PDB file of C-alpha atoms and ligand atoms in Angstrom:
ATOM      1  CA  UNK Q   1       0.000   0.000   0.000  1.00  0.00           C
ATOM      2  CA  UNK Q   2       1.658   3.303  -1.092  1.00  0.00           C
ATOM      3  CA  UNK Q   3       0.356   6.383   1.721  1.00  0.00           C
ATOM      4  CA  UNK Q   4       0.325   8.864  -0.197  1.00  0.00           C
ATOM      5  CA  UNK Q   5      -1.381  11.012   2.549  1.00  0.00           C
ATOM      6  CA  UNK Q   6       2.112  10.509   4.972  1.00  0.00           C
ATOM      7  CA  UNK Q   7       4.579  12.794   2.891  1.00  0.00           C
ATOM      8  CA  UNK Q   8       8.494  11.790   3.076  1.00  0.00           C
ATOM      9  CA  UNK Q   9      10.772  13.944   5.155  1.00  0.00           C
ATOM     10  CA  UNK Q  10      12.850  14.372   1.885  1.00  0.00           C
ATOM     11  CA  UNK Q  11      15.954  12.116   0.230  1.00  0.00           C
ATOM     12  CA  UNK Q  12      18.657  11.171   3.318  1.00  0.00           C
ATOM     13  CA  UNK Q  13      22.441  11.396   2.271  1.00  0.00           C
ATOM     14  CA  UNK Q  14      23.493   7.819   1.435  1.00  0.00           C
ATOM     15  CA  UNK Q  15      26.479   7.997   3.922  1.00  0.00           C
ATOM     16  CA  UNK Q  16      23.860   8.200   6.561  1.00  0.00           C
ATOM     17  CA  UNK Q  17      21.811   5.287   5.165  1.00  0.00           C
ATOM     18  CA  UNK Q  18      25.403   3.340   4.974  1.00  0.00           C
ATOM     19  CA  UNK Q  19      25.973   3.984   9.082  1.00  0.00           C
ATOM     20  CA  UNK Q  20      22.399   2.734   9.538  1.00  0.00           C
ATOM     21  CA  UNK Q  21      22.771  -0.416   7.498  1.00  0.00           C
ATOM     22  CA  UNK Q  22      26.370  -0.786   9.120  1.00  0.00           C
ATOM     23  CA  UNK Q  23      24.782  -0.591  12.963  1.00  0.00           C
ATOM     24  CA  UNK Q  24      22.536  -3.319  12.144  1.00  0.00           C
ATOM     25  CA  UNK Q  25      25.079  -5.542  10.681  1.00  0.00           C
ATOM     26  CA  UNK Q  26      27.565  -4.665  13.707  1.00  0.00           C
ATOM     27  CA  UNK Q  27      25.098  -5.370  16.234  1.00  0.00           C
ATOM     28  CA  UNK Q  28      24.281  -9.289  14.500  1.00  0.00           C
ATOM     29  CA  UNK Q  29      28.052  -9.370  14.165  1.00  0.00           C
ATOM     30  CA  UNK Q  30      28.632  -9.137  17.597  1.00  0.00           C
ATOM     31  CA  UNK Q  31      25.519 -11.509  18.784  1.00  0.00           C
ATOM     32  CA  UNK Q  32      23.588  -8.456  20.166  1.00  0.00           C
ATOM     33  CA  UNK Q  33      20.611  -8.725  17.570  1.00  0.00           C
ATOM     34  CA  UNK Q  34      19.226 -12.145  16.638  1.00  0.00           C
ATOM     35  CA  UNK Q  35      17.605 -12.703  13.513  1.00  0.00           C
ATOM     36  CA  UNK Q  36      14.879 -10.051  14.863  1.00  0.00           C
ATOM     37  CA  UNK Q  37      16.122  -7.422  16.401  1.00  0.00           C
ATOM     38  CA  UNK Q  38      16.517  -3.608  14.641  1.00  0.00           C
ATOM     39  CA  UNK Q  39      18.152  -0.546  14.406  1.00  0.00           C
ATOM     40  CA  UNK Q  40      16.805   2.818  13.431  1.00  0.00           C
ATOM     41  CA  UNK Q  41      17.297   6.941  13.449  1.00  0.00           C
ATOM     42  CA  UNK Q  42      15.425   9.814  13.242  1.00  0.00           C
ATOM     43  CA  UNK Q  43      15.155  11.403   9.663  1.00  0.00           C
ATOM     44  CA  UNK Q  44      18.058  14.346   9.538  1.00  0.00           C
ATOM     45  CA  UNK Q  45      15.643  16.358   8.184  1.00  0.00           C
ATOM     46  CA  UNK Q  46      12.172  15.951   9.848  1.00  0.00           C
ATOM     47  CA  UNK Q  47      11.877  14.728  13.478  1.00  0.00           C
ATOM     48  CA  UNK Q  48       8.632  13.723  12.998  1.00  0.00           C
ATOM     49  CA  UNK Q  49       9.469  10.782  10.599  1.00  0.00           C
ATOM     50  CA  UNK Q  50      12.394   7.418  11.173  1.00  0.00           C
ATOM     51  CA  UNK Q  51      14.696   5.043   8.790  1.00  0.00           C
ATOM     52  CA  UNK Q  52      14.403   1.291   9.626  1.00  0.00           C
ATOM     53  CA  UNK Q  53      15.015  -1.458   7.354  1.00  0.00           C
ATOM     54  CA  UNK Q  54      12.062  -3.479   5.983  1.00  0.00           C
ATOM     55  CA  UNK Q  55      11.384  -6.251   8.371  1.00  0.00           C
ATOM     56  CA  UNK Q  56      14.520  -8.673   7.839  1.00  0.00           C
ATOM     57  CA  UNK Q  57      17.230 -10.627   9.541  1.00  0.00           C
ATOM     58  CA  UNK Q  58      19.754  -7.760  10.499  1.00  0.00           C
ATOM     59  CA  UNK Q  59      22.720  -9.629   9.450  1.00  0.00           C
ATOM     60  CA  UNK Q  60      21.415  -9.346   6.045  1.00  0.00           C
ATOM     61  CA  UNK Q  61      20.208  -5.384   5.927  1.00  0.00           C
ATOM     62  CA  UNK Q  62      20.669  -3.245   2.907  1.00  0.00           C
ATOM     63  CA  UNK Q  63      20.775   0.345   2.057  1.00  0.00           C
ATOM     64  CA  UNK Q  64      17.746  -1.034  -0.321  1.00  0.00           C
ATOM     65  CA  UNK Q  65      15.731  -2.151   2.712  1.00  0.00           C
ATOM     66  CA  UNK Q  66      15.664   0.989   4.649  1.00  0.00           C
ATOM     67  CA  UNK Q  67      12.092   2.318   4.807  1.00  0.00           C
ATOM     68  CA  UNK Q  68      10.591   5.678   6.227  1.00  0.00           C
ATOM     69  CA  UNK Q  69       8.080   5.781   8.432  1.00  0.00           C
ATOM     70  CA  UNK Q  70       6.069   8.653  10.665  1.00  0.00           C
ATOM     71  CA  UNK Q  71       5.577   8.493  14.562  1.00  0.00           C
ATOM     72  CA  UNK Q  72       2.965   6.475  13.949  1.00  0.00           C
ATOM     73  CA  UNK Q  73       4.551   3.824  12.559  1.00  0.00           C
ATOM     74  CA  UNK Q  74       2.589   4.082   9.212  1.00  0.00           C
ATOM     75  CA  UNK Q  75       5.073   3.538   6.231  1.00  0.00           C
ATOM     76  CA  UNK Q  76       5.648   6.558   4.161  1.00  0.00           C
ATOM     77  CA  UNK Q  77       5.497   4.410   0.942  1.00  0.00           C
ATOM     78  CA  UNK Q  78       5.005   0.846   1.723  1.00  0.00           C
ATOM     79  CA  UNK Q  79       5.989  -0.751  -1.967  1.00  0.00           C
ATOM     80  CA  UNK Q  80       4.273  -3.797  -0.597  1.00  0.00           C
ATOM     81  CA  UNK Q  81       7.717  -4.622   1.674  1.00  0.00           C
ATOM     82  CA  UNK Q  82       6.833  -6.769   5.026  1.00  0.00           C
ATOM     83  CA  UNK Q  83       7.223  -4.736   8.256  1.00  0.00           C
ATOM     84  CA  UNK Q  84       8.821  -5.320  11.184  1.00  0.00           C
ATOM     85  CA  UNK Q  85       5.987  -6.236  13.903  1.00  0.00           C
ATOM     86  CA  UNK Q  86       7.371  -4.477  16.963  1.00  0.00           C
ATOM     87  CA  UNK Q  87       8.449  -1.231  14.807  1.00  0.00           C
ATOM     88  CA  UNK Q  88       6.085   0.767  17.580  1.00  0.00           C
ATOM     89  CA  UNK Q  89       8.938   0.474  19.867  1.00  0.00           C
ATOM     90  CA  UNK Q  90      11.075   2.764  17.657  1.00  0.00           C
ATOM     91  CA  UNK Q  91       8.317   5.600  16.510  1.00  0.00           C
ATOM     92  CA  UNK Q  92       7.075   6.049  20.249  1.00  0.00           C
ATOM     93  CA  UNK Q  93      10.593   5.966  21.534  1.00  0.00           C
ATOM     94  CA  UNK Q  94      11.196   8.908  19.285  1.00  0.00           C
ATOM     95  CA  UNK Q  95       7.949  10.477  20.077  1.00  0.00           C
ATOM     96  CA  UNK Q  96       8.791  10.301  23.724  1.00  0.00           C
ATOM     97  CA  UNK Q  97      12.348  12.085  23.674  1.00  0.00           C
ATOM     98  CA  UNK Q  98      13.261  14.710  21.443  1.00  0.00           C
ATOM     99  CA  UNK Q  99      16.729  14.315  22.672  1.00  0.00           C
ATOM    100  CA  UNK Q 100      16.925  10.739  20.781  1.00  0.00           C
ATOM    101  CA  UNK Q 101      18.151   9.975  17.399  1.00  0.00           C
ATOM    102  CA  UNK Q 102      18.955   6.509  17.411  1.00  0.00           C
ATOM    103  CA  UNK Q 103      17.177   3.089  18.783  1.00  0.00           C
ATOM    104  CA  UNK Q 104      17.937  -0.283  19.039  1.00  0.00           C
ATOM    105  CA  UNK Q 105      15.946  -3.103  20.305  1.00  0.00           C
ATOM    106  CA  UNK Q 106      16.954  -6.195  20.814  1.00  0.00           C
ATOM    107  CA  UNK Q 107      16.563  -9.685  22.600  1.00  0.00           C
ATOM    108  CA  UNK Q 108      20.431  -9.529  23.716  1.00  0.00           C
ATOM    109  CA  UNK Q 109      20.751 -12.772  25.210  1.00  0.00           C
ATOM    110  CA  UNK Q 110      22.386 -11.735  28.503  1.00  0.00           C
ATOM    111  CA  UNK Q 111      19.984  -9.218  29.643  1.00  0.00           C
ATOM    112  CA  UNK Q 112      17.269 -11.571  29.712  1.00  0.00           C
ATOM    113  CA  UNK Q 113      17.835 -13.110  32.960  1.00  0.00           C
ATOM    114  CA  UNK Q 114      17.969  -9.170  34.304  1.00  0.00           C
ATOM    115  CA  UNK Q 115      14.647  -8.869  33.496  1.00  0.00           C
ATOM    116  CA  UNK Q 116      13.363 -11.805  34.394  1.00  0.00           C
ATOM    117  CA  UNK Q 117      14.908 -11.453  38.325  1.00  0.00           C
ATOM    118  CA  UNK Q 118      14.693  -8.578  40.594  1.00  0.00           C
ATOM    119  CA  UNK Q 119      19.294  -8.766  40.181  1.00  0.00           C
ATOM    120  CA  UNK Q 120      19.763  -4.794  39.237  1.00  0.00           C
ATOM    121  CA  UNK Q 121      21.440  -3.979  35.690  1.00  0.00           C
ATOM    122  CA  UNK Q 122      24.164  -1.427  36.414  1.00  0.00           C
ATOM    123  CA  UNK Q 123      27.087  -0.510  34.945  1.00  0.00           C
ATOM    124  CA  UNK Q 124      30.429  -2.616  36.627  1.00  0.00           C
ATOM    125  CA  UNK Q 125      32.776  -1.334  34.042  1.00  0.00           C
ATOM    126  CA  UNK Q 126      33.951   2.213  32.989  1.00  0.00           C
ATOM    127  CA  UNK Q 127      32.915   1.592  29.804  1.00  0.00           C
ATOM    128  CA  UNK Q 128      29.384   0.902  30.263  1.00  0.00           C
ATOM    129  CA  UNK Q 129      29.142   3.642  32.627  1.00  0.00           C
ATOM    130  CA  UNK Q 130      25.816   4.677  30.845  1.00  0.00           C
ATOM    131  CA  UNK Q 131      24.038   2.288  32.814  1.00  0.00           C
ATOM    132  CA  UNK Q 132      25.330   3.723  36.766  1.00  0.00           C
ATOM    133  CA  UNK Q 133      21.491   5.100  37.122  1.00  0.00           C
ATOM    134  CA  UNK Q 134      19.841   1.347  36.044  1.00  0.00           C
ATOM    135  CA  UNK Q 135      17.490   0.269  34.260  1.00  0.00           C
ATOM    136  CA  UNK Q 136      13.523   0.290  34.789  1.00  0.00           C
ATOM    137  CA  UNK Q 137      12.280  -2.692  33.687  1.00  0.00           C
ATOM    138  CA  UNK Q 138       8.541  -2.577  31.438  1.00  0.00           C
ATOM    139  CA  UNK Q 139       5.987  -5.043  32.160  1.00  0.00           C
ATOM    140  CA  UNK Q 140       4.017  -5.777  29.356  1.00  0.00           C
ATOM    141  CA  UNK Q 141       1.340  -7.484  31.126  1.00  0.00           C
ATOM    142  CA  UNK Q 142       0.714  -3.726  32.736  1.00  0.00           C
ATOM    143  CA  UNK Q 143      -0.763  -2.242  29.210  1.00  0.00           C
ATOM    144  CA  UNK Q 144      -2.186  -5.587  27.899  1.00  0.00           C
ATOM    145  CA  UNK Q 145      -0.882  -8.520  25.744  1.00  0.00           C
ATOM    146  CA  UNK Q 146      -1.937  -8.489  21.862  1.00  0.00           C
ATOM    147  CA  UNK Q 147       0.912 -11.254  20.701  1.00  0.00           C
ATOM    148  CA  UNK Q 148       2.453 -13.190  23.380  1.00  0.00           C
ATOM    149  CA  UNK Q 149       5.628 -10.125  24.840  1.00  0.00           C
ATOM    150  CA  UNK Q 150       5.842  -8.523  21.662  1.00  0.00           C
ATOM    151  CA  UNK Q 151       4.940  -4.387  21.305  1.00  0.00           C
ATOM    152  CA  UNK Q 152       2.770  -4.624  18.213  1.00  0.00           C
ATOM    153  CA  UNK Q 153       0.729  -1.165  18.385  1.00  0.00           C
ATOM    154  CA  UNK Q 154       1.516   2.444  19.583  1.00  0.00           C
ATOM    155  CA  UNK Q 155      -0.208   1.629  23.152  1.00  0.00           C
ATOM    156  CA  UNK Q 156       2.188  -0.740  24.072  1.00  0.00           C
ATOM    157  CA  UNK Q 157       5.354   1.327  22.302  1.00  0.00           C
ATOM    158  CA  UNK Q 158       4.326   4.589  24.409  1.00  0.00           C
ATOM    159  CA  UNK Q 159       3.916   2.458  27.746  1.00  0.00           C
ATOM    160  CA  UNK Q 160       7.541   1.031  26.978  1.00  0.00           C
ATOM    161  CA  UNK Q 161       8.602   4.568  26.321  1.00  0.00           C
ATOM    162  CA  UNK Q 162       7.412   6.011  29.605  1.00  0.00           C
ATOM    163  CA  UNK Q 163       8.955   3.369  31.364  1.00  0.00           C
ATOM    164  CA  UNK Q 164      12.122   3.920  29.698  1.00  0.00           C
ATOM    165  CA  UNK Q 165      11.908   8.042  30.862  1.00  0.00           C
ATOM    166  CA  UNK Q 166      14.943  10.070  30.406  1.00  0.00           C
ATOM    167  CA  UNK Q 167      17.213   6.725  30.696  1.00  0.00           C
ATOM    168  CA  UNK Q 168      19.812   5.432  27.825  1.00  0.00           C
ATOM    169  CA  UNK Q 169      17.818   1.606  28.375  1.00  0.00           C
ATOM    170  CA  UNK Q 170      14.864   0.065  29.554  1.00  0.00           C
ATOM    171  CA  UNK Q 171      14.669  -3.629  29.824  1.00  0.00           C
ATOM    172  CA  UNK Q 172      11.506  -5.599  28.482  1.00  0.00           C
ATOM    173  CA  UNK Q 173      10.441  -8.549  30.457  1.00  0.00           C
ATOM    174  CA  UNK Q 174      11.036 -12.004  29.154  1.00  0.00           C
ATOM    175  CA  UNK Q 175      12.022 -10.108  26.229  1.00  0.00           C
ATOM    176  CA  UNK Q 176      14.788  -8.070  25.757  1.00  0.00           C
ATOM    177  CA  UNK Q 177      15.653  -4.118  25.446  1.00  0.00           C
ATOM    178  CA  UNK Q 178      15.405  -0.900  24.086  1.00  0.00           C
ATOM    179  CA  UNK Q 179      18.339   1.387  23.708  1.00  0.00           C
ATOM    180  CA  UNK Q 180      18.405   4.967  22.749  1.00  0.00           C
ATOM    181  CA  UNK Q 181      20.839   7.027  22.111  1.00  0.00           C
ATOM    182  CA  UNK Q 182      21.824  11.207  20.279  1.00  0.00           C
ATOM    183  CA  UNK Q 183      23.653   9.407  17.174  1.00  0.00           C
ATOM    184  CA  UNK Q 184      24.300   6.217  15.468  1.00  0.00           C
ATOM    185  CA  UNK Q 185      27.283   5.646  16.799  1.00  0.00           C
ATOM    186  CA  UNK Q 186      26.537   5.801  20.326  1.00  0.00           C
ATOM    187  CA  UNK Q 187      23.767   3.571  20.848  1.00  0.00           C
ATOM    188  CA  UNK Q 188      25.785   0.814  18.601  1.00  0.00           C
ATOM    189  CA  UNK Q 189      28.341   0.980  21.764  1.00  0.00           C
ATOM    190  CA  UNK Q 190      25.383   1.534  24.316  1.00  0.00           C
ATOM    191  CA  UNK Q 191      23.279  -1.774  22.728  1.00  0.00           C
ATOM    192  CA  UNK Q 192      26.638  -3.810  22.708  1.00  0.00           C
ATOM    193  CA  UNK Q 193      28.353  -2.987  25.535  1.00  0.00           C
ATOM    194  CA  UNK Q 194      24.445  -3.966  27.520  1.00  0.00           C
ATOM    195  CA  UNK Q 195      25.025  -6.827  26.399  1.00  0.00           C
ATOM    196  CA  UNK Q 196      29.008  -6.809  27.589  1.00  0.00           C
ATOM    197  CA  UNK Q 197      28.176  -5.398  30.892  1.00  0.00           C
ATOM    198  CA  UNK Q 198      25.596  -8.112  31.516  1.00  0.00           C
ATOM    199  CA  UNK Q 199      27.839 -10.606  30.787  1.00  0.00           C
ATOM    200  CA  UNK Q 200      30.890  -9.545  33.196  1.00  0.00           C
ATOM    201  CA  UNK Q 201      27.566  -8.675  35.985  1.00  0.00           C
ATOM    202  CA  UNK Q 202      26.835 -12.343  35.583  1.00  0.00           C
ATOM    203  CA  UNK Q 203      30.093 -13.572  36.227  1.00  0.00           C
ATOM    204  CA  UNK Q 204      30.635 -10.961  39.473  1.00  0.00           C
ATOM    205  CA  UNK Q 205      27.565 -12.321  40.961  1.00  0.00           C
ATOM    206  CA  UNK Q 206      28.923 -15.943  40.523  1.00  0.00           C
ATOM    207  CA  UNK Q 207      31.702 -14.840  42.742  1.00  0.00           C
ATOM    208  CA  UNK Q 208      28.998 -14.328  45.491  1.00  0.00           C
ATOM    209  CA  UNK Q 209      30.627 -11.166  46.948  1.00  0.00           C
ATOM    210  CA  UNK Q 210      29.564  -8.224  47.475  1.00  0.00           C
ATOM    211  CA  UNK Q 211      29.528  -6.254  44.566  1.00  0.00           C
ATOM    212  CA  UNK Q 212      31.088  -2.711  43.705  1.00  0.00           C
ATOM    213  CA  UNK Q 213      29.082  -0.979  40.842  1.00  0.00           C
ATOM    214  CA  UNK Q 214      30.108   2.271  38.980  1.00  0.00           C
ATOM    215  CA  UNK Q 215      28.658   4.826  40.461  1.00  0.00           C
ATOM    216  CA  UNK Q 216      26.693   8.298  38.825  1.00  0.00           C
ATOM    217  CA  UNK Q 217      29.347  10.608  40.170  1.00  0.00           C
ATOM    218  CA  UNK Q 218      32.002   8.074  38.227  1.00  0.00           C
ATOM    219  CA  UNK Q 219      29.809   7.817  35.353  1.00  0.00           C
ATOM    220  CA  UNK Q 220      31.873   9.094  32.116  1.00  0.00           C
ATOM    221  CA  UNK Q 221      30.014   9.392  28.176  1.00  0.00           C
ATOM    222  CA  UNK Q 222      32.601   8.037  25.646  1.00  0.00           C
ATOM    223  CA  UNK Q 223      34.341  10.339  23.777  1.00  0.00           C
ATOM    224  CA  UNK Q 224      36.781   8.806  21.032  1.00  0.00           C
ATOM    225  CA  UNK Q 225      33.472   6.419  19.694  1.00  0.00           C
ATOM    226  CA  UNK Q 226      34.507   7.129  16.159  1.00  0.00           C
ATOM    227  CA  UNK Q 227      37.805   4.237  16.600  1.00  0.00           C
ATOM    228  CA  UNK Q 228      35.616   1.424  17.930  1.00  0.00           C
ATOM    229  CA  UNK Q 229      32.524   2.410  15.034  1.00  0.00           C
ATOM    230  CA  UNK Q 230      35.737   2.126  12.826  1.00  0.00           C
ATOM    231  CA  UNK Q 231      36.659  -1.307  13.508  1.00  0.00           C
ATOM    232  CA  UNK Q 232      33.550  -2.180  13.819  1.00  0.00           C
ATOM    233  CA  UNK Q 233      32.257  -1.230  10.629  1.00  0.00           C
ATOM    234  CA  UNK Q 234      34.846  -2.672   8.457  1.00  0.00           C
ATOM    235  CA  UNK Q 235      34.350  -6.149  10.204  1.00  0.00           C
ATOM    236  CA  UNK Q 236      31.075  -6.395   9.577  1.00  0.00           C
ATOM    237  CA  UNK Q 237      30.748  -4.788   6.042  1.00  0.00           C
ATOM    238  CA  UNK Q 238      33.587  -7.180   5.692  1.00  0.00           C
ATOM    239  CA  UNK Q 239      36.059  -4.346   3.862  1.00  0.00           C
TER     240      UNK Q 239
HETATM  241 ZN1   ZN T 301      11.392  -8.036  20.212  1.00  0.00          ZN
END
């Protein structure tokens, strides 16, 4: 179905469209985003519209796939592509913070057992200092179920987005996460280093000790993201 009543927010330079198609491809490289997870940003030129691929396995995104959509989550011109299900998430994540140009979510494998348990997700390492305030966890249960956990409509997505506040994550129960970020670049390192942070958590708690997390007044935002992005592009572009 084309929409011809939703009008585009204009053509998007194609380096832009390459860093969105390279954050979804980093974040399956690195075991962040399954086969279902996405990425997506605000258009550069309207706020009120977002890029995110047509619904497909992230490892496999291209510039080709990258559809535009408005707050709503009604495609700007459909072409007949397949949508991603849960794309709510991103258009009332963006709706809900003006500060936000970038969101991920994702069923990162090691944050699911944080928001399964009442075990706090904080940051234990410098670099995932991001994550010193927590993260609220949304219930979906608390807005109402329409398939099994998944945010299919705007209800759900603006629930998940109030829960999430002014924080960089919020976890989804028996689910996964949603990540937001200013840029590209940064919620790439927020969404994998979640996962990272969870991991080394995990392992601390194993220990049975008592634990010392990173703390607000210790909390640092990453400066020099542009070397990691580097690296990380060219792996998983493969170049
Ligand atoms: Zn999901």
């Amino acid at each position: 179905m084309s929409n011809a009543s939703i009008p585009s927010g204009g053509p998007v330079d194609p380096a832009v469209i390459d860093d969105l198609v390279a954050a979804s491809r980093i974040l399956a490289h690195h075991g962040v985003l399954d086969a279902w997870g996405h990425v997506s940003i605000r258009h550069p030129k309207n706020p009120e519209r977002y890029l995110l691929s047509r619904a497909r396995a992230p490892a496999l995104v291209e510039a080709g796939d990258i559809m535009e959509f408005d707050l709503n989550s009604d495609p700007v011109d459909q072409q007949g592509r397949r949508m991603f299900l849960e794309r709510y998430i991103h258009g009332e994540a963006f709706r809900a913070r003006p500060d936000v140009n970038a969101v991920v979510h994702s069923h990162s494998p090691t944050v699911i057992p944080f928001t399964v348990t009442d075990e706090p997700l904080k940051a234990i390492s410098h670099i995932a200092s991001f994550l010193a305030g927590g993260c609220p966890c949304f219930e979906i249960r608390d807005v109402g179920l329409t398939q099994g956990l998944l945010v299919t409509n705007n209800k759900q997505g603006a629930a998940l987005a109030k829960v999430l506040g002014d924080k960089p994550v919020a976890l989804m129960r028996g689910h996964g996460n949603l990540v937001v970020a200013s840029d590209i670049q940064r919620v790439v390192h927020r969404a994998l280093y979640t996962e990272v942070n969870a991991q080394q958590l995990a392992t601390a708690l194993s220990f049975r000790r008592p634990i010392k997390y990173v703390t607000e007044d210790e909390a640092q935002d990453p400066k020099r993201l542009g070397d990691s992005w580097d690296v990380w592009k060219a792996e998983a572009m493969g170049k």
